[in-house]
mmCIF file of C-alpha atoms in Angstrom:
data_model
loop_
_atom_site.group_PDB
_atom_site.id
_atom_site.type_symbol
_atom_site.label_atom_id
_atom_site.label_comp_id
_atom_site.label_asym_id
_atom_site.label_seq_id
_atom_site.Cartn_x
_atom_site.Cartn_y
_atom_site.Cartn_z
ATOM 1 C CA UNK M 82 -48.739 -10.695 -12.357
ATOM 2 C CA UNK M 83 -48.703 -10.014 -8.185
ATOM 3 C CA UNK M 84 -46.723 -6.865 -8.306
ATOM 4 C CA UNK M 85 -47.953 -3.409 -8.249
ATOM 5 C CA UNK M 86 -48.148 -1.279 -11.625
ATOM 6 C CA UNK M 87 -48.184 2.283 -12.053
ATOM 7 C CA UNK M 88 -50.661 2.353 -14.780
ATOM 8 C CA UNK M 89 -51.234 5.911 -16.496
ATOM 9 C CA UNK M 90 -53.664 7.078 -19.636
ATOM 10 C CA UNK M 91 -52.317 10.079 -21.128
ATOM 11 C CA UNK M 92 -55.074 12.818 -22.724
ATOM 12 C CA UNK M 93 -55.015 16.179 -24.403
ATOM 13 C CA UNK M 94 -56.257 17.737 -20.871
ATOM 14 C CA UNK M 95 -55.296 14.937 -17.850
ATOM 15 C CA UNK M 96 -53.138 12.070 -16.909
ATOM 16 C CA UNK M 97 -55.345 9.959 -15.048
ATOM 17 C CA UNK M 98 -52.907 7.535 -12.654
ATOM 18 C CA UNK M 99 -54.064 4.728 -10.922
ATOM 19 C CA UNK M 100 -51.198 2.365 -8.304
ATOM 20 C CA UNK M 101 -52.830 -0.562 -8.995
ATOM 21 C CA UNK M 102 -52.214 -2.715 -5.857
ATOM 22 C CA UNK M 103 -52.699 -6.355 -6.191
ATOM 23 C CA UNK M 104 -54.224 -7.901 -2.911
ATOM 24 C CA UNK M 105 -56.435 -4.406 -2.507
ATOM 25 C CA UNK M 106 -59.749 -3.955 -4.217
ATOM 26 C CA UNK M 107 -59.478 -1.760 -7.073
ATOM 27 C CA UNK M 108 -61.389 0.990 -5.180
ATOM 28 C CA UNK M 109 -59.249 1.342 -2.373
ATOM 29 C CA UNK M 110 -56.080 1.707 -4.854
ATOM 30 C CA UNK M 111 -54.232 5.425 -4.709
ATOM 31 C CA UNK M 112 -55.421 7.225 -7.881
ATOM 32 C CA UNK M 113 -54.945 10.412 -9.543
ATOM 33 C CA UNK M 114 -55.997 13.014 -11.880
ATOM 34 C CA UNK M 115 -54.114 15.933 -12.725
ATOM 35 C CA UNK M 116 -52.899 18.007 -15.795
ATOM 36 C CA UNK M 117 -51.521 16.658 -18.824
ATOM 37 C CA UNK M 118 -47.979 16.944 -19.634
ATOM 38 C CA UNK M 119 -48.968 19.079 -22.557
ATOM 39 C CA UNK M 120 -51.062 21.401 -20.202
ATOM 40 C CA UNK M 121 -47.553 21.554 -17.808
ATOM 41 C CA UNK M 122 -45.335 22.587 -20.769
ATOM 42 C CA UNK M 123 -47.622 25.095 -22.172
ATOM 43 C CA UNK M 124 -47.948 26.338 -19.108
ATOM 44 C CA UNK M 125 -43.533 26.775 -19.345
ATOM 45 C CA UNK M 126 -43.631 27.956 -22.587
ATOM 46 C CA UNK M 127 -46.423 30.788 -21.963
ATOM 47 C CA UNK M 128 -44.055 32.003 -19.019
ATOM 48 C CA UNK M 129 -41.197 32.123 -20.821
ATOM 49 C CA UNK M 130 -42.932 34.381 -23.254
ATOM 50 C CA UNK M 131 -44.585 36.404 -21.244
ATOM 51 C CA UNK M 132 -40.884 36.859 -20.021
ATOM 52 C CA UNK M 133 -39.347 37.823 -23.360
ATOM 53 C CA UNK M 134 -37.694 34.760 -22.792
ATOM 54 C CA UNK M 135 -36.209 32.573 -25.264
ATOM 55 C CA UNK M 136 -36.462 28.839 -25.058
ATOM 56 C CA UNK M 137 -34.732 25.419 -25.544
ATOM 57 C CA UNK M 138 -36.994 22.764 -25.577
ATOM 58 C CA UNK M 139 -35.108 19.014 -24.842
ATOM 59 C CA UNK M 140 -36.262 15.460 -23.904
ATOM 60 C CA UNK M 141 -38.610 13.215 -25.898
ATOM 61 C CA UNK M 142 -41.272 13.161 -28.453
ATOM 62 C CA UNK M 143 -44.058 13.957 -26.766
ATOM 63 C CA UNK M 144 -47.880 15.063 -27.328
ATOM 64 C CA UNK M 145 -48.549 18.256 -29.094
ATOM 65 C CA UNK M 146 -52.197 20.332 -28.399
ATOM 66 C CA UNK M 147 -51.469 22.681 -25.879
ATOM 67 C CA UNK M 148 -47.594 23.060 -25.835
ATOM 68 C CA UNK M 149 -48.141 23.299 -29.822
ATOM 69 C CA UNK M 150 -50.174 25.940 -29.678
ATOM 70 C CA UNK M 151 -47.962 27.977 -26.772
ATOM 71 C CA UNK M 152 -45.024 27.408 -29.178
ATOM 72 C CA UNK M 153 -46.966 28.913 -32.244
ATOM 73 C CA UNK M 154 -47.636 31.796 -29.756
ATOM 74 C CA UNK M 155 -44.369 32.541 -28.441
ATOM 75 C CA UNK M 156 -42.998 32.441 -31.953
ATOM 76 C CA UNK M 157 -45.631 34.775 -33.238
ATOM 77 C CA UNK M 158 -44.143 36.745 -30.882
ATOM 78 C CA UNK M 159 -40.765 37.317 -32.208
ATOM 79 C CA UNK M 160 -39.413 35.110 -29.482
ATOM 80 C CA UNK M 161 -36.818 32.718 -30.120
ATOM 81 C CA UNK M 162 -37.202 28.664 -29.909
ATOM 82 C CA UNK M 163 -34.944 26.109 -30.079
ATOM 83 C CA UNK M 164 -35.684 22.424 -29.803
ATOM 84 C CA UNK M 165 -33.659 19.203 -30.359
ATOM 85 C CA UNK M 166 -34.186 17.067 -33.287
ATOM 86 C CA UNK M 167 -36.719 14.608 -31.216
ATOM 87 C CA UNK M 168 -38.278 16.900 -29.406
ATOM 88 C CA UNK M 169 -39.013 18.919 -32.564
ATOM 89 C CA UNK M 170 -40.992 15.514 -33.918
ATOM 90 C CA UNK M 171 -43.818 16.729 -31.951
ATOM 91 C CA UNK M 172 -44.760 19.408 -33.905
ATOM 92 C CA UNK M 173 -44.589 17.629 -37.138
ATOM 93 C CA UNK M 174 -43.036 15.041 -38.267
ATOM 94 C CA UNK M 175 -41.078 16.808 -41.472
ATOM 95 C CA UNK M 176 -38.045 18.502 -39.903
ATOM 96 C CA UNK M 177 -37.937 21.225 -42.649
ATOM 97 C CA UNK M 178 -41.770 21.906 -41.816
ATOM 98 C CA UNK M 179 -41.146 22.529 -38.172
ATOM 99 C CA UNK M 180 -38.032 24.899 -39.334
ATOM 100 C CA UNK M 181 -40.432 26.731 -41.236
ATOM 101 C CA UNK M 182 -42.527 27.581 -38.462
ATOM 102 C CA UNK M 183 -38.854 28.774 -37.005
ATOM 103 C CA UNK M 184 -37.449 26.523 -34.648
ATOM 104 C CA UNK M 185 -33.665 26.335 -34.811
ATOM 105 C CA UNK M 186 -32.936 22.771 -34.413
ATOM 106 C CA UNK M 187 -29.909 22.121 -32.038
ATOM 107 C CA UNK M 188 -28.778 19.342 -29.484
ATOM 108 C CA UNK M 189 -27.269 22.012 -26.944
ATOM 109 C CA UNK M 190 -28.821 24.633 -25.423
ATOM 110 C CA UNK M 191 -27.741 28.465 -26.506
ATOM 111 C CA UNK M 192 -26.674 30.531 -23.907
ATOM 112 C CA UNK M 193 -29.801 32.983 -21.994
ATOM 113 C CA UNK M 194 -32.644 31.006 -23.015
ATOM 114 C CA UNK M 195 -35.350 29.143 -20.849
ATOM 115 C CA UNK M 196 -34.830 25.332 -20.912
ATOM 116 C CA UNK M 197 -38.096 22.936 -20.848
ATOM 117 C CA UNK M 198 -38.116 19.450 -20.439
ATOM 118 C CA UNK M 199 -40.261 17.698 -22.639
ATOM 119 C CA UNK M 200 -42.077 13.943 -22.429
ATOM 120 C CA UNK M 201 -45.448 12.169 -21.734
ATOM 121 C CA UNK M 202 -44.080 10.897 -18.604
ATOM 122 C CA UNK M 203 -42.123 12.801 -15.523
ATOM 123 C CA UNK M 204 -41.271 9.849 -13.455
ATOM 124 C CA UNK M 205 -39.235 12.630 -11.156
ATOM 125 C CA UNK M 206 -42.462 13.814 -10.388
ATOM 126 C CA UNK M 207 -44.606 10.891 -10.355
ATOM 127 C CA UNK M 208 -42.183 9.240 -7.471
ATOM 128 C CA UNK M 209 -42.008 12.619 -5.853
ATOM 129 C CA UNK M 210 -46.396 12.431 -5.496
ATOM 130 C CA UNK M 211 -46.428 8.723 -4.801
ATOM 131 C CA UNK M 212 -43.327 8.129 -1.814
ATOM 132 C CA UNK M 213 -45.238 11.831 -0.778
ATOM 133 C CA UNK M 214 -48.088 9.264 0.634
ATOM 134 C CA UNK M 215 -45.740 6.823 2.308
ATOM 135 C CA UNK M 216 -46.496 4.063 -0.702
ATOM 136 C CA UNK M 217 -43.491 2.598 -3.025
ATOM 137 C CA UNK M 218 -42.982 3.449 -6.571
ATOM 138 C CA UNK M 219 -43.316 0.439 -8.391
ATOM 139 C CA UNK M 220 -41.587 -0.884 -11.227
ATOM 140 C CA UNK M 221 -43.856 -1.497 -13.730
ATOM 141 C CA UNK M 222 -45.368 0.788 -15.774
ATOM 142 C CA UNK M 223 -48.158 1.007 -18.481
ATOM 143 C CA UNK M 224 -48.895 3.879 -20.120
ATOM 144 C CA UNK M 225 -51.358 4.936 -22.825
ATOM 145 C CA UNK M 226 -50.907 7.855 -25.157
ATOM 146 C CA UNK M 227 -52.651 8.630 -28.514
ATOM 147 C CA UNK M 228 -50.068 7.740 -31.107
ATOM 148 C CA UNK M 229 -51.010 8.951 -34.806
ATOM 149 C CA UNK M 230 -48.212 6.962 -36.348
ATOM 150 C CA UNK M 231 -44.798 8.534 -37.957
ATOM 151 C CA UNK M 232 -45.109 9.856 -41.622
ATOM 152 C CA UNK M 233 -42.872 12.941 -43.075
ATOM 153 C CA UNK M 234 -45.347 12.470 -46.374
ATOM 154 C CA UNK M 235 -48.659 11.508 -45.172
ATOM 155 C CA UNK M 236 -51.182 13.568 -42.747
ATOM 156 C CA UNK M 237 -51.500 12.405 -39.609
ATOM 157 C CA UNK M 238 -55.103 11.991 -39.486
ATOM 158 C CA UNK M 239 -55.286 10.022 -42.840
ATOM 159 C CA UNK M 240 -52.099 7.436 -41.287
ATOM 160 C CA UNK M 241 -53.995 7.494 -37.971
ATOM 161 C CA UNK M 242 -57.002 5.857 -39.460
ATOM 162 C CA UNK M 243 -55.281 3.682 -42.287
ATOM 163 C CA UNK M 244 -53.713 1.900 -38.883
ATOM 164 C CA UNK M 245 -57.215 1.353 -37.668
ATOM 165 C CA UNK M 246 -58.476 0.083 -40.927
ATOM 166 C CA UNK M 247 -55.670 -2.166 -41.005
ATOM 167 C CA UNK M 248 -56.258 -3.348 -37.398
ATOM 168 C CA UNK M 249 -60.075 -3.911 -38.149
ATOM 169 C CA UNK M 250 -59.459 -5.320 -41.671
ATOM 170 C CA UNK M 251 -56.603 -8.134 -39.258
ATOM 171 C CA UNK M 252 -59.238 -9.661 -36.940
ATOM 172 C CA UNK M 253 -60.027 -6.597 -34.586
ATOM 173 C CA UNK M 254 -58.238 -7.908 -31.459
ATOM 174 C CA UNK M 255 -57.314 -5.379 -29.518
ATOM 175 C CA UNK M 256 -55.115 -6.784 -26.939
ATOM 176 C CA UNK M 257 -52.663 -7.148 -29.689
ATOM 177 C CA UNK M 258 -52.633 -3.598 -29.901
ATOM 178 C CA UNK M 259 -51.184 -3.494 -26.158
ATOM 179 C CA UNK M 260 -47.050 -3.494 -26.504
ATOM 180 C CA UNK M 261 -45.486 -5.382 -23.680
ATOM 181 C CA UNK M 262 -42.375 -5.917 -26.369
ATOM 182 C CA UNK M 263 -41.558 -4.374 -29.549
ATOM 183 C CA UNK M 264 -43.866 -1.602 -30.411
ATOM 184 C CA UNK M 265 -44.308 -1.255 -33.925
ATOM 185 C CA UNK M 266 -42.100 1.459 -35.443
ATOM 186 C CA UNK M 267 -44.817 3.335 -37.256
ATOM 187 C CA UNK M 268 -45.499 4.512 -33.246
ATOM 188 C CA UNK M 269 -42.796 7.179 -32.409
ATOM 189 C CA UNK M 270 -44.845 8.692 -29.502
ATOM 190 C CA UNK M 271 -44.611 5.152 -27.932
ATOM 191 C CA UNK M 272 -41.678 4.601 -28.910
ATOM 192 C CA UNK M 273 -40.429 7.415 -27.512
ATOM 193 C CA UNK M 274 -42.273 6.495 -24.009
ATOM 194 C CA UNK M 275 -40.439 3.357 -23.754
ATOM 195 C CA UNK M 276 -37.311 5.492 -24.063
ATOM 196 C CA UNK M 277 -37.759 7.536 -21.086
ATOM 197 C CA UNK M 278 -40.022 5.160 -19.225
ATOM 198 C CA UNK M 279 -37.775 1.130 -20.083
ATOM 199 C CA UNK M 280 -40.228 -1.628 -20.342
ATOM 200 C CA UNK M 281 -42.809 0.269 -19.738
ATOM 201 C CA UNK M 282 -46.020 -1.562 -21.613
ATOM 202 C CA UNK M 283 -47.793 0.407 -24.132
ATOM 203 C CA UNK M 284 -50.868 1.213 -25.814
ATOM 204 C CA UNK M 285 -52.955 3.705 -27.758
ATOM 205 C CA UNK M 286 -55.290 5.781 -25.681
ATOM 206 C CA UNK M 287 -58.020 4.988 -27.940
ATOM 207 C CA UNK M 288 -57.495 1.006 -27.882
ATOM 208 C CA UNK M 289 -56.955 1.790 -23.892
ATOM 209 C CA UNK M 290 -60.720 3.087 -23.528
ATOM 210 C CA UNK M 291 -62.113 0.765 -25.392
ATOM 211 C CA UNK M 292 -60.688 -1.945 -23.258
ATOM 212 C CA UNK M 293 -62.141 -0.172 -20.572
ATOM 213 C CA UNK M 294 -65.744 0.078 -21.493
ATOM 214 C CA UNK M 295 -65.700 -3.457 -22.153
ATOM 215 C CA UNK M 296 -64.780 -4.514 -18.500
ATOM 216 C CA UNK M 297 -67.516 -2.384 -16.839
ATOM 217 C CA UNK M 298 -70.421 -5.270 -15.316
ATOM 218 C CA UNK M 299 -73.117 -3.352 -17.326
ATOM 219 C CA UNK M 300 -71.692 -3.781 -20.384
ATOM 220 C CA UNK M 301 -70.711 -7.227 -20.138
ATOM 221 C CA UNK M 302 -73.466 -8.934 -21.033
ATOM 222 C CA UNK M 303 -74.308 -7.222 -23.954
ATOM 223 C CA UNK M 304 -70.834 -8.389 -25.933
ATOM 224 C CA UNK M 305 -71.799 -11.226 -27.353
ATOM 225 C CA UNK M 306 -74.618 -9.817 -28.843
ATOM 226 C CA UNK M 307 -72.703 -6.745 -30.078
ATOM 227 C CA UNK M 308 -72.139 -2.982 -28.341
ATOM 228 C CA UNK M 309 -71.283 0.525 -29.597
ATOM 229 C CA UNK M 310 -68.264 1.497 -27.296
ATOM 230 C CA UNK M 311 -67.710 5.806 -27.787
ATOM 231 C CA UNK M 312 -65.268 7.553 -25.780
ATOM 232 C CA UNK M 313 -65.522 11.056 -26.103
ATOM 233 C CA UNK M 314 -62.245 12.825 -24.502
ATOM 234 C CA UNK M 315 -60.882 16.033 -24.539
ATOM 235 C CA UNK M 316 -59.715 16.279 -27.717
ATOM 236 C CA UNK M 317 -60.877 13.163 -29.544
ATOM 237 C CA UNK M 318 -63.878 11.301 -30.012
ATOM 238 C CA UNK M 319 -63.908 7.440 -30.754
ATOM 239 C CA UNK M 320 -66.433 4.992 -31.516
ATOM 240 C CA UNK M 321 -66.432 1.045 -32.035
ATOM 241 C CA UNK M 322 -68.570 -1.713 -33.024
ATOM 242 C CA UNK M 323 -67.557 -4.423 -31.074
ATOM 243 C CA UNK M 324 -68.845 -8.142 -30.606
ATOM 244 C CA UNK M 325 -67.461 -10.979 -28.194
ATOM 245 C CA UNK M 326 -63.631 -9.214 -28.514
ATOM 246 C CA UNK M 327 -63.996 -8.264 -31.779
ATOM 247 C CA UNK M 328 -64.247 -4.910 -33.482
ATOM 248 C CA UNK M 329 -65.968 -4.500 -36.432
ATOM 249 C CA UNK M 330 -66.218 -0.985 -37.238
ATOM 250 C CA UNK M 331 -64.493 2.319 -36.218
ATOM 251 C CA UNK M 332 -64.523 6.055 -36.231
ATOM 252 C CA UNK M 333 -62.940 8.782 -34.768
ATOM 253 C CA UNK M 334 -63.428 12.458 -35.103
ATOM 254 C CA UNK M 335 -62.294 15.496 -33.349
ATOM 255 C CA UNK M 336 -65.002 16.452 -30.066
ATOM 256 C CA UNK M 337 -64.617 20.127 -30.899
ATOM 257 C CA UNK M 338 -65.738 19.886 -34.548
ATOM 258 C CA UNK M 339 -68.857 17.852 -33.446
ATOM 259 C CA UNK M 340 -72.064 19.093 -32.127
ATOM 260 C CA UNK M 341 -74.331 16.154 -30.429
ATOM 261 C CA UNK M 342 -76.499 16.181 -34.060
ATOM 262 C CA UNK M 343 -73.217 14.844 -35.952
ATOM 263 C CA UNK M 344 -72.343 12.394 -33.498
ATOM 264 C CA UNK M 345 -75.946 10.792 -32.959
ATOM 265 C CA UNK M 346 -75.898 11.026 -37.184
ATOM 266 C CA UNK M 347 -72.436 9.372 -37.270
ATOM 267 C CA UNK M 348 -73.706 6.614 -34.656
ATOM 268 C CA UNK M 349 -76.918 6.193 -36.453
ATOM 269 C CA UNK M 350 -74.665 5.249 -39.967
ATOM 270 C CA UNK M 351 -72.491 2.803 -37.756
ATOM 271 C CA UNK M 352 -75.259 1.185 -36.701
ATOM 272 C CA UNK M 353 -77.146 0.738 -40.154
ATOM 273 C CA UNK M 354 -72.862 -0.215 -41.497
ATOM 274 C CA UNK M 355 -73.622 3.147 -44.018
ATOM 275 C CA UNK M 356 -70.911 5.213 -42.407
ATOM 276 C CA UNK M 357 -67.788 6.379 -44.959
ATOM 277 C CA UNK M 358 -64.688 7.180 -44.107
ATOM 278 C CA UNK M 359 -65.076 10.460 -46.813
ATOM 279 C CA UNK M 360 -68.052 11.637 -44.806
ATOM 280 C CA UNK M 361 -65.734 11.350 -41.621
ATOM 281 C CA UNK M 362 -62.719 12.889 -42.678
ATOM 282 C CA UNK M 363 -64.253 15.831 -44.611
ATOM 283 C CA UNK M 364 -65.886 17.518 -41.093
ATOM 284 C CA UNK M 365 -62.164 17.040 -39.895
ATOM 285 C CA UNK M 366 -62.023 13.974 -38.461
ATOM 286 C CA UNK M 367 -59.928 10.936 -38.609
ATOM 287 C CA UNK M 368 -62.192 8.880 -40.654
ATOM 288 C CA UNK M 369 -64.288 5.645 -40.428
ATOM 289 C CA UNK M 370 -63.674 2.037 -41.141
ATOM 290 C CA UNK M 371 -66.144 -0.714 -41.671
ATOM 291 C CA UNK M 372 -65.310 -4.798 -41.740
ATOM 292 C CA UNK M 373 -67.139 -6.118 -44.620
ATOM 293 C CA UNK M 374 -68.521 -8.467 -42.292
ATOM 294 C CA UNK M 375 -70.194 -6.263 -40.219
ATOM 295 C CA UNK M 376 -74.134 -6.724 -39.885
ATOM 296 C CA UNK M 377 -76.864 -3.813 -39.099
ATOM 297 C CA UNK M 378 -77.721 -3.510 -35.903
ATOM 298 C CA UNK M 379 -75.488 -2.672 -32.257
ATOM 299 C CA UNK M 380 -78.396 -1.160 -30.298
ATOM 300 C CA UNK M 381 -76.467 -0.950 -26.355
ATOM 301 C CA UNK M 382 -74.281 2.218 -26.512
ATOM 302 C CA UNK M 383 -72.214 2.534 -23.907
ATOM 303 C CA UNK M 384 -70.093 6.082 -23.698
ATOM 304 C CA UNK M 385 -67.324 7.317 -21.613
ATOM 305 C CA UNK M 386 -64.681 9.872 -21.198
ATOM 306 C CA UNK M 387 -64.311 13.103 -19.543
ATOM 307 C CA UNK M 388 -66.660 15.040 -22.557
ATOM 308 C CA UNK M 389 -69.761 11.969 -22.074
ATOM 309 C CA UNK M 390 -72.164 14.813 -21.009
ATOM 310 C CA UNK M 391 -72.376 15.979 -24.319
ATOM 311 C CA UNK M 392 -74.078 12.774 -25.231
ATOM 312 C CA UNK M 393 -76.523 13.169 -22.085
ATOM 313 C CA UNK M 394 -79.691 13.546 -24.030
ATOM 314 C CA UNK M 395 -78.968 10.662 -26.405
ATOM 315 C CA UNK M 396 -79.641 8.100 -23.669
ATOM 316 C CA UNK M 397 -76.765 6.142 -23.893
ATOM 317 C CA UNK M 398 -75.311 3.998 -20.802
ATOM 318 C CA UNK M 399 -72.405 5.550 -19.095
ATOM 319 C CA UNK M 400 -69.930 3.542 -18.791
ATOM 320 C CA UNK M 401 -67.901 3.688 -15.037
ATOM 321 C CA UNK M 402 -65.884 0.394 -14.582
ATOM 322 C CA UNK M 403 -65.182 0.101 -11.454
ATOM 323 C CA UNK M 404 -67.047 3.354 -10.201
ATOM 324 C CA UNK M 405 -64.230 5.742 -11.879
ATOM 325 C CA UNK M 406 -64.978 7.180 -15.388
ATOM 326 C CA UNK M 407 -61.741 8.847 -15.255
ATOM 327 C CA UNK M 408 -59.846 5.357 -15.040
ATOM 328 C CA UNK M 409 -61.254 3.968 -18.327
ATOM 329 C CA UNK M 410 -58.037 4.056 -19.792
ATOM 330 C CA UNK M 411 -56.657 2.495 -16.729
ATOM 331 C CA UNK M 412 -58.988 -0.259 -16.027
ATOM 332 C CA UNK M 413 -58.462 -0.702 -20.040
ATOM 333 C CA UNK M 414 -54.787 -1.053 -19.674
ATOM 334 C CA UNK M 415 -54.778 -3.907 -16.741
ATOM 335 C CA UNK M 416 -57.200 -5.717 -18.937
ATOM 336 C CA UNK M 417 -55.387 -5.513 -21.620
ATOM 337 C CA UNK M 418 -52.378 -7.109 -19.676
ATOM 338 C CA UNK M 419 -54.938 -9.759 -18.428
ATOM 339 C CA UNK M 420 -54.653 -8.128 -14.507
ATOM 340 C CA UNK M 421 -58.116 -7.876 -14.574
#
């Protein structure tokens, strides 16, 4: 591929953005890091309520976190919400639950309310920052958002991690978890990307990072012998056991229900392939999956993601392809599309 891609990874707090520019080192291409669209529509919604304001809320499926948790607010305070069918898929993915936490579901707006666009990507705003600097907004687009999978039955943490175990159990390849065609319709919140962003190429954030860590030069060498890739974010912390391109063992568990202790404990069980998913899942996480194949051992640690400090005293190498922490995801992403 020789043209330039808008490549963008998607988190509870940031969307970090980098133009990649073929013909230009990676470090001299434009990059970016500001607020999540989840931190711009809580930001709406808390507005509106402070206000008194009712609101509409139309677009796309999108993330939930913070605009979740400004909805649940401006409810609580006797404010009206409306939202249309889609859009109300963020909050959960049973209809009749999200009408229970009283938002009228409609496909027009009622009349004196606030309207709020909703979506993981604002292209209007993207092209807006980008033709700002005199560069051209280029037409092809990869994006990475965390994508629990669709269920009206099941929990989204315990579907989350049955995907993963499923993945791991396949082979553990995870460039086929990059969507360049049809995405797999178990993944709404991608699916629902590729709607407002066409052909855009897709991928989980967490498949995204670990891409990433495995491109940095320090890391490298280590893959054939085996590496413990963790990328704690935000919101989420994830952890692999991968060798060659391989993954052989997962987990993933929620950064603010884990103090460093339970991560260097979880690590510790990875390693020595004595890690549960029950122990995972029942401090709140997403769970853990092993490959029956997978051998003791995965001494190199390498950790990244905007929440790494936590693991400062552990020892572990950080992980900085390319210089830029921030553009794990990113760096993941081109890999992932064989760019880089």
């Amino acid at each position: 591929m020789t043209e330039s891609v808008l490549v963008i990874d998607v988190g509870s707090g940031t969307q970090d953005i980098l133009l990649y520019q073929p013909g230009k080192t990676i470090e001299n291409c434009p990059k970016f890091i500001v607020p999540s669209r989840t931190q711009i529509v809580a930001a709406q919604i808390r507005q509106a309520t402070a206000q008194g304001q009712g609101i509409f809320l139309y677009g796309h499926l999108m993330g939930g976190g913070a605009c979740a948790v400004a909805l649940k607010k401006h409810l609580k305070e006797g404010l009206n919400a409306y939202a249309t069918a889609q859009v109300a898929l963020t909050f959960n993915d049973n209809l009749a639950y999200v009408e229970e936490m009283g938002i009228v579901l409609c496909e027009e707006a009622p009349e004196s309310v606030t309207s709020i666009w909703m979506g993981d990507i604002d292209t209007f705003a993207l092209r807006q920052a980008i033709e700002a600097f005199g560069l051209e907004y280029p037409q092809k687009l990869a994006v990475a958002v965390q994508d629990h999978g669709f269920s009206v039955s099941e929990s989204n943490r315990t579907l989350r991690f049955r995907l993963w175990e499923d993945f791991v159990m396949q082979g553990g390849d995870l460039h086929k978890l990059v969507f360049a065609q049809d995405i797999p319709r178990v993944y709404t919140r991608m699916q629902a990307t590729r709607e407002n962003v066409s052909e855009a190429i897709l991928a989980d954030t967490g498949t995204a990072a670990l891409l990433g860590i495995m491109v940095d030069p320090v890391v490298i060498p280590h893959l054939n012998k085996g590496i413990l890739a963790v990328n704690i974010g935000n919101s989420h912390t994830l952890a692999a056991a991968i060798c060659g391109e391989r993954v052989y063992g997962i987990f993933a568990q929620h950064t603010s229900m884990m103090e460093i202790e339970a991560l260097a404990k979880f690590i510790q069980r990875l390693q020595s392939t004595e890690l549960t998913n029950a122990e995972v899942f029942e401090q709140g996480g997403h769970g853990a999956t092993l490959h029956p194949e997978m051998q003791p051992g995965w001494d190199f640690i390498a950790v990244t993601g905007p929440r790494r400090n936590m693991a400062k005293s552990l020892g572990w190498y950080e992980a900085a392809p390319y210089g830029d922490m921030m553009l794990t995801g990113c760096f993941g992403l081109l890999s992932g599309m064989g760019i880089i």
